[in-house]
PDB file of C-alpha atoms in Angstrom:
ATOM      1  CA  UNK A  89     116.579 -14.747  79.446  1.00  0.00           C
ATOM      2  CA  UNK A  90     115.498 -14.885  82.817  1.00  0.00           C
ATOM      3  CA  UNK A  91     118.272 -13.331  85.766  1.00  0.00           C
ATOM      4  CA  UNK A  92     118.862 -16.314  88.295  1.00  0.00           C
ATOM      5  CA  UNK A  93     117.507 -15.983  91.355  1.00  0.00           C
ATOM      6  CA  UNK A  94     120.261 -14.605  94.369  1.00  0.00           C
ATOM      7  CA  UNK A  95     119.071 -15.387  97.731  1.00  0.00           C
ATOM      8  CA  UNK A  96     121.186 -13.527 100.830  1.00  0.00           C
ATOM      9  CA  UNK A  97     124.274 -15.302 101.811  1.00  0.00           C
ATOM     10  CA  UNK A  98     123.118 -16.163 106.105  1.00  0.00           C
ATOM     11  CA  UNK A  99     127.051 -17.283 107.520  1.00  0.00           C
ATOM     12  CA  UNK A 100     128.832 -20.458 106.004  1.00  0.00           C
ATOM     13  CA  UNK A 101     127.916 -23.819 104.489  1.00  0.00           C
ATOM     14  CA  UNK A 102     124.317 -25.216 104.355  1.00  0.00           C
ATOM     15  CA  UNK A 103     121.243 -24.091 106.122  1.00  0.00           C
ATOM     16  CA  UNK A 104     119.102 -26.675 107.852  1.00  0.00           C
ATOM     17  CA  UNK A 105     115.546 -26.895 105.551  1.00  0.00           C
ATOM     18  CA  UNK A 106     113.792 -26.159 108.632  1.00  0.00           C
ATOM     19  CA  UNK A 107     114.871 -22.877 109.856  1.00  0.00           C
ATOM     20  CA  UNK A 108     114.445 -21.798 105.749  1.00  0.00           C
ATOM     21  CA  UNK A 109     110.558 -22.271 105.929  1.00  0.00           C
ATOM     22  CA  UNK A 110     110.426 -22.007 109.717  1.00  0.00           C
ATOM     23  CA  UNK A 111     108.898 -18.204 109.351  1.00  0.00           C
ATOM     24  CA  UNK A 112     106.275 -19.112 106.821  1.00  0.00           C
ATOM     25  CA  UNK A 113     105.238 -21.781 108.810  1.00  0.00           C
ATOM     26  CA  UNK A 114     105.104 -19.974 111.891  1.00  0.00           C
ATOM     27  CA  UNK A 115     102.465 -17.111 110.564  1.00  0.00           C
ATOM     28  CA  UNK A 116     100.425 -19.744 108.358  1.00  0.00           C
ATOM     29  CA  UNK A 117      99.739 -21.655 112.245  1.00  0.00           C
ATOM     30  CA  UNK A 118      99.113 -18.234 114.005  1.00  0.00           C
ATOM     31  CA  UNK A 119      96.705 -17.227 111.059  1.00  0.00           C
ATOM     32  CA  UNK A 120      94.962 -20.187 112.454  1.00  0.00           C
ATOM     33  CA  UNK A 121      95.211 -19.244 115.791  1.00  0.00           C
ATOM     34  CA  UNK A 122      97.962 -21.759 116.917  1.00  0.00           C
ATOM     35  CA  UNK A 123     100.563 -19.452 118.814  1.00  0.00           C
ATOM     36  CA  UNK A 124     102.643 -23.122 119.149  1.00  0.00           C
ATOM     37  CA  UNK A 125     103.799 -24.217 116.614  1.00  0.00           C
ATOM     38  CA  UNK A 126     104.966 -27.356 118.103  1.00  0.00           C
ATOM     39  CA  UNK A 127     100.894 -28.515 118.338  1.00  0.00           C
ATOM     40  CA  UNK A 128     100.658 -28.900 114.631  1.00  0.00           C
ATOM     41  CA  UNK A 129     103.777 -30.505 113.598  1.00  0.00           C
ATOM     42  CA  UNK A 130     104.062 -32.760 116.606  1.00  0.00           C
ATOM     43  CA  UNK A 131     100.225 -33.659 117.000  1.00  0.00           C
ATOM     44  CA  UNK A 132     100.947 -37.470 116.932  1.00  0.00           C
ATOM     45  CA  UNK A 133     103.390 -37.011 119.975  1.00  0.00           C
ATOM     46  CA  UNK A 134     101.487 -35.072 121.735  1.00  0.00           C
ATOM     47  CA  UNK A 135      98.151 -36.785 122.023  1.00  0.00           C
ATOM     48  CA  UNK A 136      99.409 -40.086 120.914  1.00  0.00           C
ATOM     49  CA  UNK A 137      99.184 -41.994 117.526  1.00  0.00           C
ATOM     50  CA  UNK A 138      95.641 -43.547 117.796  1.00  0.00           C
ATOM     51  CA  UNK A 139      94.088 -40.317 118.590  1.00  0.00           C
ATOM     52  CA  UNK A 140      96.390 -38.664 116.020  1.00  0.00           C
ATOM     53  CA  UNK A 141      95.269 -40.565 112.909  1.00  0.00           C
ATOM     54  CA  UNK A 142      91.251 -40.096 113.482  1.00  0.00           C
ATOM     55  CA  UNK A 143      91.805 -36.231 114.048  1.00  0.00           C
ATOM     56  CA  UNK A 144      93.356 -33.400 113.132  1.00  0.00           C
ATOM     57  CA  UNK A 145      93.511 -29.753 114.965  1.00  0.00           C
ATOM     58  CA  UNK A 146      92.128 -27.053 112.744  1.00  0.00           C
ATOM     59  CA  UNK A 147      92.213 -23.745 114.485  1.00  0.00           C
ATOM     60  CA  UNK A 148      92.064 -21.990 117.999  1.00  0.00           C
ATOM     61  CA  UNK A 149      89.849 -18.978 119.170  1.00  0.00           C
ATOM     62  CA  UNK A 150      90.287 -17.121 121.903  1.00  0.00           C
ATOM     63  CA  UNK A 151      87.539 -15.721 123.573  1.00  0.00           C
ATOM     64  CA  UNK A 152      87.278 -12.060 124.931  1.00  0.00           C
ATOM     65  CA  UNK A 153      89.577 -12.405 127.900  1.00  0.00           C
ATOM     66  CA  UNK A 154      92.019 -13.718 125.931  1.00  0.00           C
ATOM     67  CA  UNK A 155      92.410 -16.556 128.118  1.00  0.00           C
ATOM     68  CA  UNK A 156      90.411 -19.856 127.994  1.00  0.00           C
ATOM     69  CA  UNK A 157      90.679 -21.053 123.982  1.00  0.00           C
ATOM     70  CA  UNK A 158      89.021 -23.093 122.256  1.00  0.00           C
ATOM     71  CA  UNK A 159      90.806 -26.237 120.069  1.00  0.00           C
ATOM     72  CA  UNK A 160      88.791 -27.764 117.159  1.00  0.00           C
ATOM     73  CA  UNK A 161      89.622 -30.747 116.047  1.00  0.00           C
ATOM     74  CA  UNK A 162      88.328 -32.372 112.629  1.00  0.00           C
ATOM     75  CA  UNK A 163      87.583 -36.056 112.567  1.00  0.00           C
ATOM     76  CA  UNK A 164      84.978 -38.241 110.457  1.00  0.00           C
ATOM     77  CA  UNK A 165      81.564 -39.025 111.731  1.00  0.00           C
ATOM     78  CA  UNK A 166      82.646 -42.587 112.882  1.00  0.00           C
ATOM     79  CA  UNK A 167      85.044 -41.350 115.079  1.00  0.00           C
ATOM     80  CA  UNK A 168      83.314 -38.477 116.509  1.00  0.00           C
ATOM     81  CA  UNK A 169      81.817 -40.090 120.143  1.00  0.00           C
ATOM     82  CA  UNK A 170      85.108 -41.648 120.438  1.00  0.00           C
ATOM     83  CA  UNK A 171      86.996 -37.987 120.160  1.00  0.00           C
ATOM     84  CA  UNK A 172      83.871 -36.721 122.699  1.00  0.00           C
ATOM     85  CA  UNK A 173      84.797 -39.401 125.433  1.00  0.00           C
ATOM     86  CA  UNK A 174      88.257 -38.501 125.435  1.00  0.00           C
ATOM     87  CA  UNK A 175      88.140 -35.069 125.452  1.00  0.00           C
ATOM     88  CA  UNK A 176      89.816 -34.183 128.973  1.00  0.00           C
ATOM     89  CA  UNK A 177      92.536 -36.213 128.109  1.00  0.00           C
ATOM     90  CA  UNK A 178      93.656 -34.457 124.665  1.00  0.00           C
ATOM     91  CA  UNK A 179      92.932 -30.820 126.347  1.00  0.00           C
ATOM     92  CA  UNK A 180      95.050 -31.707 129.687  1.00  0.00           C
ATOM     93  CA  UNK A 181      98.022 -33.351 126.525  1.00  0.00           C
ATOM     94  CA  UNK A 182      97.573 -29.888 124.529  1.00  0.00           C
ATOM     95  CA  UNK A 183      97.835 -27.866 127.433  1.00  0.00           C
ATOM     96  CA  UNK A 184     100.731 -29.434 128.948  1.00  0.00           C
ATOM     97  CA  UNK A 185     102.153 -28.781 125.177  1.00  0.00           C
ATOM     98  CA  UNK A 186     101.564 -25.204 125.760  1.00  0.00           C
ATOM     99  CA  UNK A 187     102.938 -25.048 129.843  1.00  0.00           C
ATOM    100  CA  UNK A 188      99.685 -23.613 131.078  1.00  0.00           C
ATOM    101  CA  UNK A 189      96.097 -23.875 130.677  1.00  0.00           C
ATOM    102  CA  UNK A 190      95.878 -22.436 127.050  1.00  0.00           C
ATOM    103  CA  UNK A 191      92.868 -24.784 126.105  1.00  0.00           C
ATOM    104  CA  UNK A 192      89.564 -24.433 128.037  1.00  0.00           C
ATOM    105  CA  UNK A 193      87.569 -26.292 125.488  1.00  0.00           C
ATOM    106  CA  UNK A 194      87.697 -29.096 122.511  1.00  0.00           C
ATOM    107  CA  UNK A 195      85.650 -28.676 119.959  1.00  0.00           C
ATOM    108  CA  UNK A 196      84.685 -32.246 117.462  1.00  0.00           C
ATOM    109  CA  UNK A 197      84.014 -31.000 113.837  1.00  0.00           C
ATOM    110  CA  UNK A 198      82.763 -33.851 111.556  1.00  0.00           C
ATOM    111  CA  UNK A 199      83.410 -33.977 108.140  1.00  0.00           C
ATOM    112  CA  UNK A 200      83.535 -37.022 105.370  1.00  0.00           C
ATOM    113  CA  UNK A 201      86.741 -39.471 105.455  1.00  0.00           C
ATOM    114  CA  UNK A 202      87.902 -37.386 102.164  1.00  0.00           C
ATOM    115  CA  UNK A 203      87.271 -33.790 103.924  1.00  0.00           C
ATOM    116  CA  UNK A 204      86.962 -30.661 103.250  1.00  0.00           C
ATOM    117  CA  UNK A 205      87.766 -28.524 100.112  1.00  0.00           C
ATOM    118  CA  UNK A 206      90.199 -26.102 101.553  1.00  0.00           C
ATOM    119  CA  UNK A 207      91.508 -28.938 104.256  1.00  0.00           C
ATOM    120  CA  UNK A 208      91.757 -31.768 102.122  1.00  0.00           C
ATOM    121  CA  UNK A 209      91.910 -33.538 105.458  1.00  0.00           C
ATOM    122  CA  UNK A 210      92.826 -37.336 104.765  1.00  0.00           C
ATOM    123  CA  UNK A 211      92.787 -39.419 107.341  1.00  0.00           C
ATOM    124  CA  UNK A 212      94.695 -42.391 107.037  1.00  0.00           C
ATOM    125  CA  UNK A 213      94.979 -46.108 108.094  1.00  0.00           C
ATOM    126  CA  UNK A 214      97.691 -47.287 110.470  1.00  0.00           C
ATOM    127  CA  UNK A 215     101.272 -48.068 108.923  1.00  0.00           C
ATOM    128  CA  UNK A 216     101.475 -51.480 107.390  1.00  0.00           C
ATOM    129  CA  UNK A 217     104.851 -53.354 108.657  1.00  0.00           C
ATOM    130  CA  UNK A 218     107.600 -53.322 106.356  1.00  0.00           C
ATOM    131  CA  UNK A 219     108.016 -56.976 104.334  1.00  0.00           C
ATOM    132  CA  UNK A 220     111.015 -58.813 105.291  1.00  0.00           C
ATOM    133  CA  UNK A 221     113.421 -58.424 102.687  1.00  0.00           C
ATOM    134  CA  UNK A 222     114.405 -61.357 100.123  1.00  0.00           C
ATOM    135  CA  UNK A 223     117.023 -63.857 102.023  1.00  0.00           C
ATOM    136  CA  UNK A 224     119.133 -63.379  98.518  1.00  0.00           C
ATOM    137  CA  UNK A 225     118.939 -59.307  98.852  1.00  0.00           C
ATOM    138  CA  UNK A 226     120.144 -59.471 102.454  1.00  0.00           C
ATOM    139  CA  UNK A 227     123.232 -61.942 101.512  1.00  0.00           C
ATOM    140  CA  UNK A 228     123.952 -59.062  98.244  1.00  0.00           C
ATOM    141  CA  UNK A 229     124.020 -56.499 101.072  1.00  0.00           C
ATOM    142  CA  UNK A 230     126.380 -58.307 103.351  1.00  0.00           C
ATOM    143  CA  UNK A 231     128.714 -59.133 100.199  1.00  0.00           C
ATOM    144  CA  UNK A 232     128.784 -55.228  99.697  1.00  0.00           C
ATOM    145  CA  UNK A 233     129.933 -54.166 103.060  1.00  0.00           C
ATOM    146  CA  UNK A 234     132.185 -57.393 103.944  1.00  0.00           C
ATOM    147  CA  UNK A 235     135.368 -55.466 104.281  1.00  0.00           C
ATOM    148  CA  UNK A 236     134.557 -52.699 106.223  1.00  0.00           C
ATOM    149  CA  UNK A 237     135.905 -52.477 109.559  1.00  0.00           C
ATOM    150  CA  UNK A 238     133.662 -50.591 111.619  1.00  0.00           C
ATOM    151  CA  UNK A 239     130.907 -52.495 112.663  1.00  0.00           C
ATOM    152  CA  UNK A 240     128.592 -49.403 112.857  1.00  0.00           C
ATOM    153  CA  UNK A 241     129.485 -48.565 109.188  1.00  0.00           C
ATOM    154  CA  UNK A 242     129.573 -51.991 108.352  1.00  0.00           C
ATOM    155  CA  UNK A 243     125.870 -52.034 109.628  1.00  0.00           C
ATOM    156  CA  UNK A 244     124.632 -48.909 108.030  1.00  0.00           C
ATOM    157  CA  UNK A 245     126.041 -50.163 104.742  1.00  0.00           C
ATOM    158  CA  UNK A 246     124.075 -53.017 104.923  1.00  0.00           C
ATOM    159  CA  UNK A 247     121.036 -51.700 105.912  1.00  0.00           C
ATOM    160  CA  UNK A 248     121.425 -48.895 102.909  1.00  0.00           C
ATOM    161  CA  UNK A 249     122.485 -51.717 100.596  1.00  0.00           C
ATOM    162  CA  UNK A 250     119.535 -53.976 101.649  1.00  0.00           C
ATOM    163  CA  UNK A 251     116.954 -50.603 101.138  1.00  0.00           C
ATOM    164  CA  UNK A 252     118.135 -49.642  97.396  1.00  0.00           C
ATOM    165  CA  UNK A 253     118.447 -53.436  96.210  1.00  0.00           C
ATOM    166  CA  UNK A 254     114.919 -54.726  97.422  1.00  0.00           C
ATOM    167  CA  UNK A 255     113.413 -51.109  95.903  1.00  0.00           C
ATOM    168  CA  UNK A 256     110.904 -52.229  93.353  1.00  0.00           C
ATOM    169  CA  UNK A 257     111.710 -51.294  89.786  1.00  0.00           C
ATOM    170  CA  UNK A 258     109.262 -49.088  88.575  1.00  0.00           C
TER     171      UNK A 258
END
């Protein structure tokens, strides 16, 4: 019979699931060479949402000086002179990420829309806009949340109402 597994008891109440896997995320990035953290799990922020879904950053090398980096990104072949005209622009948006001039040079890897084996790099299509829900769900949702006062509960009731009843039954 297995002994469950104790973890140390860090102050009172719940910790946030970020600051749990905060550390391992931290030296997986800088084994990659990305001392900010911030440029891998904000990427579509940073050098906005168009440029974020046809590439991804892979690593960073320094050179000798230590100074002067270089960023490669992986994108498919299609995409590749589109990544190469815009170059400046994502280096000046990654460096202002950093606060100084981290990045000297952007690299373009290309690789197949699937990726590589240890990447597994899928790049995907542009969100499709939620449906409108059913006239008949939204009227259900309203009849659940009629009597509460508040109109921001009342609101978020509805909304959380009109989510789980137009949920498709598997």
């Amino acid at each position: 019979m297995k002994q469950p597994v104790s973890y140390p008891k860090r102050g009172r109440g719940f910790a946030r699931a970020a600051t749990l896997v905060q550390s391992r995320v931290r030296s997986a990035s800088e084994g990659r060479g990305f001392a900010e953290t911030r440029l891998l799990t904000h990427w579509a922020e940073i050098v906005g949402e168009a440029t974020a879904q046809s590439a991804q950053p892979v690593n960073v090398t320094y050179g000798k000086g230590g100074m002067g980096a270089t960023l490669t990104l992986l994108t498919t072949g299609a995409m590749a002179p589109m990544l190469d005209m815009q170059r400046e622009q994502i280096r000046e948006k990654v460096n202002a990420c950093y606060g100084y001039r981290a990045i000297s040079r952007v690299r373009i890897t290309q690789t197949a829309p699937t990726g590589f084996a240890e990447g597994r790099a899928a790049f995907t299509q542009a969100p499709k806009a939620p449906a409108k829900p059913d006239p008949q769900v939204l009227a259900q949702a309203a009849e659940v949340s009629r009597d509460v006062a508040s109109d921001d509960l009342r609101m978020a009731l509805e909304a959380l109402a009109t989510n789980v009843l137009s949920k498709h039954k598997s």
